[in-house]
Coordinates of C-alpha atoms in Angstrom, one line a residue:
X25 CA 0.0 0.0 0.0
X26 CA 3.0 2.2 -0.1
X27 CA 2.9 4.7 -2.8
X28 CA 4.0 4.3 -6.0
X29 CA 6.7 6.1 -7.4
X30 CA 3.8 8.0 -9.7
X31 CA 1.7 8.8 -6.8
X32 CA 4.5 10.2 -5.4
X33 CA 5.4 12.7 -8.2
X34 CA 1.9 13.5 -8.3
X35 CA 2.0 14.6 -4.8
X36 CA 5.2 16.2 -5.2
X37 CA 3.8 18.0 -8.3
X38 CA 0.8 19.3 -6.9
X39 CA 3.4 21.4 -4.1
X40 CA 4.9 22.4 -6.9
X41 CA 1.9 24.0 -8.4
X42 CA 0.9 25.3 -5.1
X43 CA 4.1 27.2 -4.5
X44 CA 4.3 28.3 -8.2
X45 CA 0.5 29.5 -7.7
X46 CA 1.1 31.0 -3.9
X47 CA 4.1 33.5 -5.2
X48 CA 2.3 34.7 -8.5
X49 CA -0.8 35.4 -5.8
X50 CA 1.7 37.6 -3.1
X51 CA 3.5 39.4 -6.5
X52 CA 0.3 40.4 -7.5
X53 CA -0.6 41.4 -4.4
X54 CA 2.5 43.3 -4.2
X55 CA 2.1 45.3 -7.4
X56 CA -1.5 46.1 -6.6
X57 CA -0.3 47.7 -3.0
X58 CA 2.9 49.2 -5.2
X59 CA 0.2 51.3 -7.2
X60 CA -2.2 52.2 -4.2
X61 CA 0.9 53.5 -2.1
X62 CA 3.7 54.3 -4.2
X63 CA 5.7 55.4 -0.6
X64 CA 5.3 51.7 0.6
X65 CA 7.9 50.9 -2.4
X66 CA 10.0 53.3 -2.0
X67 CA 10.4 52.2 1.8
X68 CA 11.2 48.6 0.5
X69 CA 13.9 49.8 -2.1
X70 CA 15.9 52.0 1.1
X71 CA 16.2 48.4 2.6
X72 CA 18.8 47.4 0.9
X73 CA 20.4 50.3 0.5
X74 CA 20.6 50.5 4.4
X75 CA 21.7 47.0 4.6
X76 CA 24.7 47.4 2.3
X77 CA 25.7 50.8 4.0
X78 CA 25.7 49.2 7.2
X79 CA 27.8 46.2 6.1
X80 CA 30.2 48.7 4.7
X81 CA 30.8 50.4 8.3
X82 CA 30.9 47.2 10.2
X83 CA 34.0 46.5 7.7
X84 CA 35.7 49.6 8.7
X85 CA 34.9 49.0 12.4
X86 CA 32.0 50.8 13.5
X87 CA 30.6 48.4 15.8
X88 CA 27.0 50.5 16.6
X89 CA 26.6 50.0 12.5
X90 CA 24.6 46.5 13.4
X91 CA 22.0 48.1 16.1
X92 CA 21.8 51.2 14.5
X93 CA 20.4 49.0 11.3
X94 CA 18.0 47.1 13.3
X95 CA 16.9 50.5 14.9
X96 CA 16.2 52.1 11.3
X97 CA 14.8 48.6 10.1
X98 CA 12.1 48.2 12.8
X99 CA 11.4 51.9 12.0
X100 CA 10.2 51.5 8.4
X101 CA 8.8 48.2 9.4
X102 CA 6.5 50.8 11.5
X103 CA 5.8 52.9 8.8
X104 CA 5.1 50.4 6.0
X105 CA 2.5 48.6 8.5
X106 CA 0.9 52.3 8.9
X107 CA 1.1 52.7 5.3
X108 CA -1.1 49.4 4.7
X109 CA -3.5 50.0 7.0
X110 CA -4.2 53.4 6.2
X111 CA -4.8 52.6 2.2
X112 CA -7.1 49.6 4.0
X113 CA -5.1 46.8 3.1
X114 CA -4.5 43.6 6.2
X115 CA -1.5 44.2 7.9
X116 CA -0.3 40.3 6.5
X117 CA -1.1 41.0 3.1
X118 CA 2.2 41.3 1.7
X119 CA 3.3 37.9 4.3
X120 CA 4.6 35.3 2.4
X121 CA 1.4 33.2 0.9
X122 CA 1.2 29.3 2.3
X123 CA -1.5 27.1 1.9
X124 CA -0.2 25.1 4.9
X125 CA 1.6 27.0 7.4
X126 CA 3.3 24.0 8.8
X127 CA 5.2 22.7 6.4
X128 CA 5.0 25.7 3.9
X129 CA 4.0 24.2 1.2
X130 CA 7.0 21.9 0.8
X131 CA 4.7 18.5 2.6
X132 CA 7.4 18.3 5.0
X133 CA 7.8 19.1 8.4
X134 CA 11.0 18.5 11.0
X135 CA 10.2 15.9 13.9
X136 CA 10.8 15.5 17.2
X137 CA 14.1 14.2 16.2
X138 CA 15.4 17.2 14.5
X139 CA 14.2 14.6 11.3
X140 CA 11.9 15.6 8.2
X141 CA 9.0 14.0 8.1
X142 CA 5.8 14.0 6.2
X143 CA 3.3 16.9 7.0
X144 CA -0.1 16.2 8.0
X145 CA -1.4 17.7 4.8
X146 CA 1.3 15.2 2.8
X147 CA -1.2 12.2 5.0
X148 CA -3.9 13.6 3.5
X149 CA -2.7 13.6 0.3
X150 CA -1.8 9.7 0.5
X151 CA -4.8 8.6 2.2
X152 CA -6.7 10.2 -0.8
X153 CA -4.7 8.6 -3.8
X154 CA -4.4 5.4 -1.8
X155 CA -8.6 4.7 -1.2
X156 CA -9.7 6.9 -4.4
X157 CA -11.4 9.4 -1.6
X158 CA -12.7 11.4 -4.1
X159 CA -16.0 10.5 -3.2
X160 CA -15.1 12.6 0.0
X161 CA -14.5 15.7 -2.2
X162 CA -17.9 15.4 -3.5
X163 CA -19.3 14.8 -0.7
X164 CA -18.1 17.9 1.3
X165 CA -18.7 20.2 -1.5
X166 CA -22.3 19.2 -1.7
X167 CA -23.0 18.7 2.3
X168 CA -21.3 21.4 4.4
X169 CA -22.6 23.7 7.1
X170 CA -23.0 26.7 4.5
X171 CA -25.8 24.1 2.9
X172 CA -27.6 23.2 6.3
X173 CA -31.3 23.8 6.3
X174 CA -34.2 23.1 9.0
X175 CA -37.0 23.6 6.4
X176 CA -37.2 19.9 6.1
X177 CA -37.6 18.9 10.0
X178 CA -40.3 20.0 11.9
X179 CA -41.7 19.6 16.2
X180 CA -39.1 16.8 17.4
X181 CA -38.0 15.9 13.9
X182 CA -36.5 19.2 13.8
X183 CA -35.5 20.0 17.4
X184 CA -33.5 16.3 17.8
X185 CA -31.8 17.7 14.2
X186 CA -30.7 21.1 15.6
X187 CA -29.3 19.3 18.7
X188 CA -27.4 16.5 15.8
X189 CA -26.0 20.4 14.6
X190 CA -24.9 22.0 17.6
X191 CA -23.1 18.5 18.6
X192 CA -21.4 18.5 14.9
X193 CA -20.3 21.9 15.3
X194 CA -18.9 21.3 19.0
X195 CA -17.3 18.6 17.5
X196 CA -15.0 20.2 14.8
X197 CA -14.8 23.2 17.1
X198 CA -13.2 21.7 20.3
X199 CA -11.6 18.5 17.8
X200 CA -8.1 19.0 18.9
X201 CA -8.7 19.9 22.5
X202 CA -11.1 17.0 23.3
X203 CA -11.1 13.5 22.3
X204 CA -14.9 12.8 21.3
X205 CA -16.6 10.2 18.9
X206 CA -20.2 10.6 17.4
X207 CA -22.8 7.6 16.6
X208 CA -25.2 9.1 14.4
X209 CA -28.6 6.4 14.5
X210 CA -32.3 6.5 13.3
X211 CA -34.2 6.7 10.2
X212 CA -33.3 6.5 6.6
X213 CA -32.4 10.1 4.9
X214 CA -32.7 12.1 8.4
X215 CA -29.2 13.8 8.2
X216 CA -26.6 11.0 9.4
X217 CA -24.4 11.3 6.6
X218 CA -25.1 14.7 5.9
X219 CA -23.1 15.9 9.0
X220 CA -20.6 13.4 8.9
X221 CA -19.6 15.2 5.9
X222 CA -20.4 18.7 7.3
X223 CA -17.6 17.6 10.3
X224 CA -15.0 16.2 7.5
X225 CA -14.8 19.2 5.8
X226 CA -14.3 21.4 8.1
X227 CA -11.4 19.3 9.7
X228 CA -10.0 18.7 6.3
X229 CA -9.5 22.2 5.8
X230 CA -8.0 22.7 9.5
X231 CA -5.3 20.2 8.3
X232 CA -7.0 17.1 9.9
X233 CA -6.6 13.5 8.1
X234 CA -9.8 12.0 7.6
X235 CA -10.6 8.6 5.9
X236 CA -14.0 7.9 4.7
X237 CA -15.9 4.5 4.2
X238 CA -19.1 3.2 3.5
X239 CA -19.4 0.2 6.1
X240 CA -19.8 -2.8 2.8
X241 CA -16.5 -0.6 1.4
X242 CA -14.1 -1.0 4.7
X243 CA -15.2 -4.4 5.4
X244 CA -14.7 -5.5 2.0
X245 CA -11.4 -4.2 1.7
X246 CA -11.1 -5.9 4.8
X247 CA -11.6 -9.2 3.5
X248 CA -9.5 -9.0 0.8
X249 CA -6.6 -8.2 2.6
X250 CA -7.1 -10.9 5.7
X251 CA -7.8 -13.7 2.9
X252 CA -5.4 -13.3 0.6
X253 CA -1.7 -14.7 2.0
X254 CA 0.5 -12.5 -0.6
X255 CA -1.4 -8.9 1.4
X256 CA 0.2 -9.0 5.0
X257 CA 2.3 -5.9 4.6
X258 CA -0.5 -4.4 2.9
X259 CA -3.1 -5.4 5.5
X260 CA -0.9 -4.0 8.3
X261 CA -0.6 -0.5 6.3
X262 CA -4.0 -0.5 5.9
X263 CA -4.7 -1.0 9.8
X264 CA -2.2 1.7 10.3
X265 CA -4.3 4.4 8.1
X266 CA -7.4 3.3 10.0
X267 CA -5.8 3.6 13.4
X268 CA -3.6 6.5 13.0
X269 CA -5.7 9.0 10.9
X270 CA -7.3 12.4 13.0
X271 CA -10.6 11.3 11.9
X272 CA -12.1 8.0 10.5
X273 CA -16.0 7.9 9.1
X274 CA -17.8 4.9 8.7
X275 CA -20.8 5.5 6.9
X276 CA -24.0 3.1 6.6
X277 CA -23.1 0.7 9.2
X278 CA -25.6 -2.1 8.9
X279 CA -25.1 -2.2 5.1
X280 CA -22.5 -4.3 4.7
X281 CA -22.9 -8.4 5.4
X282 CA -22.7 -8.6 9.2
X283 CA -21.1 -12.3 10.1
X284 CA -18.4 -13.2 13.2
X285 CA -15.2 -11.5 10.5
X286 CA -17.0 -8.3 10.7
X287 CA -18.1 -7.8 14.0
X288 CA -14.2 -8.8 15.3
X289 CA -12.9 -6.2 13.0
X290 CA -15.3 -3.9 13.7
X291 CA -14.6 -3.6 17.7
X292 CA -10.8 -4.0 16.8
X293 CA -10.5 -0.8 15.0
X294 CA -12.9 1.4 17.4
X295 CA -10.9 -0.8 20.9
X296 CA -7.5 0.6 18.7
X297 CA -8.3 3.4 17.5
X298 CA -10.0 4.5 21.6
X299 CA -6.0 3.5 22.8
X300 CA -4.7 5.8 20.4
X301 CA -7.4 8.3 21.4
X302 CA -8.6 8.8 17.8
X303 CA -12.2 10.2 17.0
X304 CA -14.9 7.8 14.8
X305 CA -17.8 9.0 13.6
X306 CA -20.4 5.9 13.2
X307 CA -23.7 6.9 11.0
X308 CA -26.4 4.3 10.7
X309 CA -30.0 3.6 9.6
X310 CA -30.4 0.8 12.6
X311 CA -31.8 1.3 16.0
X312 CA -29.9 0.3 19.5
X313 CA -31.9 -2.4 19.5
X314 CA -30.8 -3.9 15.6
X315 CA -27.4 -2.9 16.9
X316 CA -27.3 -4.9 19.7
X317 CA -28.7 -7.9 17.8
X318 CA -26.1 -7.5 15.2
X319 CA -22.6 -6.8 16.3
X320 CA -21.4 -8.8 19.4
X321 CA -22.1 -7.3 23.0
X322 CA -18.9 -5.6 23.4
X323 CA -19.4 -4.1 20.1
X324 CA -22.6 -2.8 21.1
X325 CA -20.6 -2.2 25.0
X326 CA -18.2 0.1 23.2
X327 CA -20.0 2.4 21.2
X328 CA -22.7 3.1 23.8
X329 CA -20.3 3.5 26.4
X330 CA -17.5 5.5 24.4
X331 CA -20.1 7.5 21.7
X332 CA -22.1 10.2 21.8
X333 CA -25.4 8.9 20.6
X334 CA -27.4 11.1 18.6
X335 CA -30.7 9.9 17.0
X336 CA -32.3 11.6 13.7
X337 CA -35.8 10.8 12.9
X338 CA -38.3 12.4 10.2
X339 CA -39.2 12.2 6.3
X340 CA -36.5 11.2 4.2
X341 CA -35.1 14.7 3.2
X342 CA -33.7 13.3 -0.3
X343 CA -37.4 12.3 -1.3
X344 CA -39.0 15.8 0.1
X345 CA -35.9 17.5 -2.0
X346 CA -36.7 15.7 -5.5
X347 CA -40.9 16.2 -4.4
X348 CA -40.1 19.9 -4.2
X349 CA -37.7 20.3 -7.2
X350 CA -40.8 18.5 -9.6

């Protein structure tokens, strides 16, 4: 499951474009400031004719040459900030533009052991190519926060759906700070997936990694890897993804074919991924009671015990959205 040598050129590629794209933005930006406040450039241009005067003394001994730079530097500094804000601009808006601050746009970061190592957004990246996550990318675009609407819920359909919201947005909100996992349950085109996807995009763009599955999709994949002998390494990279990732969705539990295989794997990944103190979101049309019957007690033990449960009931919204668009 390591990448290929494509994938990785790809991935290297797209920081390449990113950078490329991220300096033409701040020259522009530059040029447009350049023409609001013609002063602002001219107090750029003294720089370095300050720096090389002041090089030129500390060569012929004048030891104050150094501070008295810095002094003059953090002046202009000053007055190019007041300059900005007076012709409206942000006081960052000639800061050098990154997409990810972290690793600045290079996809690699340094370690705890004074080490590169791959940036969060460089996971991201992998865990895309490597499970065809696209789906993901259509699915935030289409459900997000910006698209939320009550008009489909109403008396307890619609308060037990605003409480499902203000837990979502807790969730992404207080992500980092608090180690949380959500179980969204009840009937068929309420919401469940809906916010699962509302809670991946906005952790996606805070630099989060999040994998994605329908329930038949993970456990398949699964299968394929425990039965077939020539997949071990692959198996065990795909159990690190699931275990290590920020954020792991499984969508439309229930779906899949439920047997002994499943329900083993099933409380292996959420016991893991608890240790590791990793966040799942669970969405599914069955009720506590289907879930009990289904999955083995401890399954059922854990995600009662280590979820907030939050049940959606109502119309299906997808129907009442293709009644109202005839």
């Amino acid at each position: 499951m390591a990448l290929s040598n494509s994938q990785y050129e790809t991935i290297i590629k797209k920081y390449e474009q990113t950078r490329d794209y991220n300096r033409h933005l701040l020259e522009t930006r530059r040029k447009q400031v350049y023409a609001a406040v013609p002063a602002y450039q001219e107090l750029e241009d003294s720089v370095s004719g300050l720096a090389a005067a002041a090089a030129k003394l500390v060569l012929e001994g004048d030891t104050a040459a150094h501070d008295k730079l810095k002094t003059q530097l953090a002046e202009i500094a000053e007055q190019r900030a007041k300059l900005l804000a007076n012709a409206g601009f942000a006081a960052d808006y000639l800061e050098p533009v990154y997409t990810c601050r972290d690793c600045q746009d290079t996809g690699y970061v340094t370690g705890a052991d004074g080490l590169p190592e791959k940036c969060h957004c460089f996971r991201q990246q992998e865990i895309s190519l490597r499970y065809a996550q696209s789906n993901i990318q259509d699915m935030i675009r289409r459900d997000n926060f910006s698209t939320l609407s009550y008009k489909y819920y109403q008396g307890d359909d619609l308060q037990r759906f605003k409480a499902a919201v203000e837990l979502a947005k807790d969730f992404t909100e207080n992500f980092n700070e608090s180690y949380r996992n959500l179980f969204f349950y009840g009937t068929v085109g309420t919401g469940k997936s809906f916010l699962s996807g509302c809670i991946a995009g906005e952790l996606l763009q805070a630099g989060c990694s999040v994998i994605y599955f329908s329930a038949a999709g993970l456990f398949d994949q699964l299968a394929r890897y425990t039965f077939d002998t020539k997949a071990k390494e692959a198996l065990q990279e795909f159990y690190e993804d699931l275990y290590r990732c920020d954020l792991l969705i499984i969508d439309d539990l229930g779906t899949e074919v439920t047997n002994s295989f499943v329900a083993s794997q099933l409380f292996s990944c959420l016991n893991e991924r608890d240790l590791r103190r990793k966040s799942t979101i669970i969405s599914t049309n069955l009720s506590l009671e289907e879930l009990r019957d289904r999955y083995s007690d401890r399954v059922f033990s854990r995600i009662t015990s280590n979820f907030s449960l939050c049940k959606l009931t109502g119309p299906d919204v997808r129907i009442s959205k293709k009644l109202q668009a005839k």
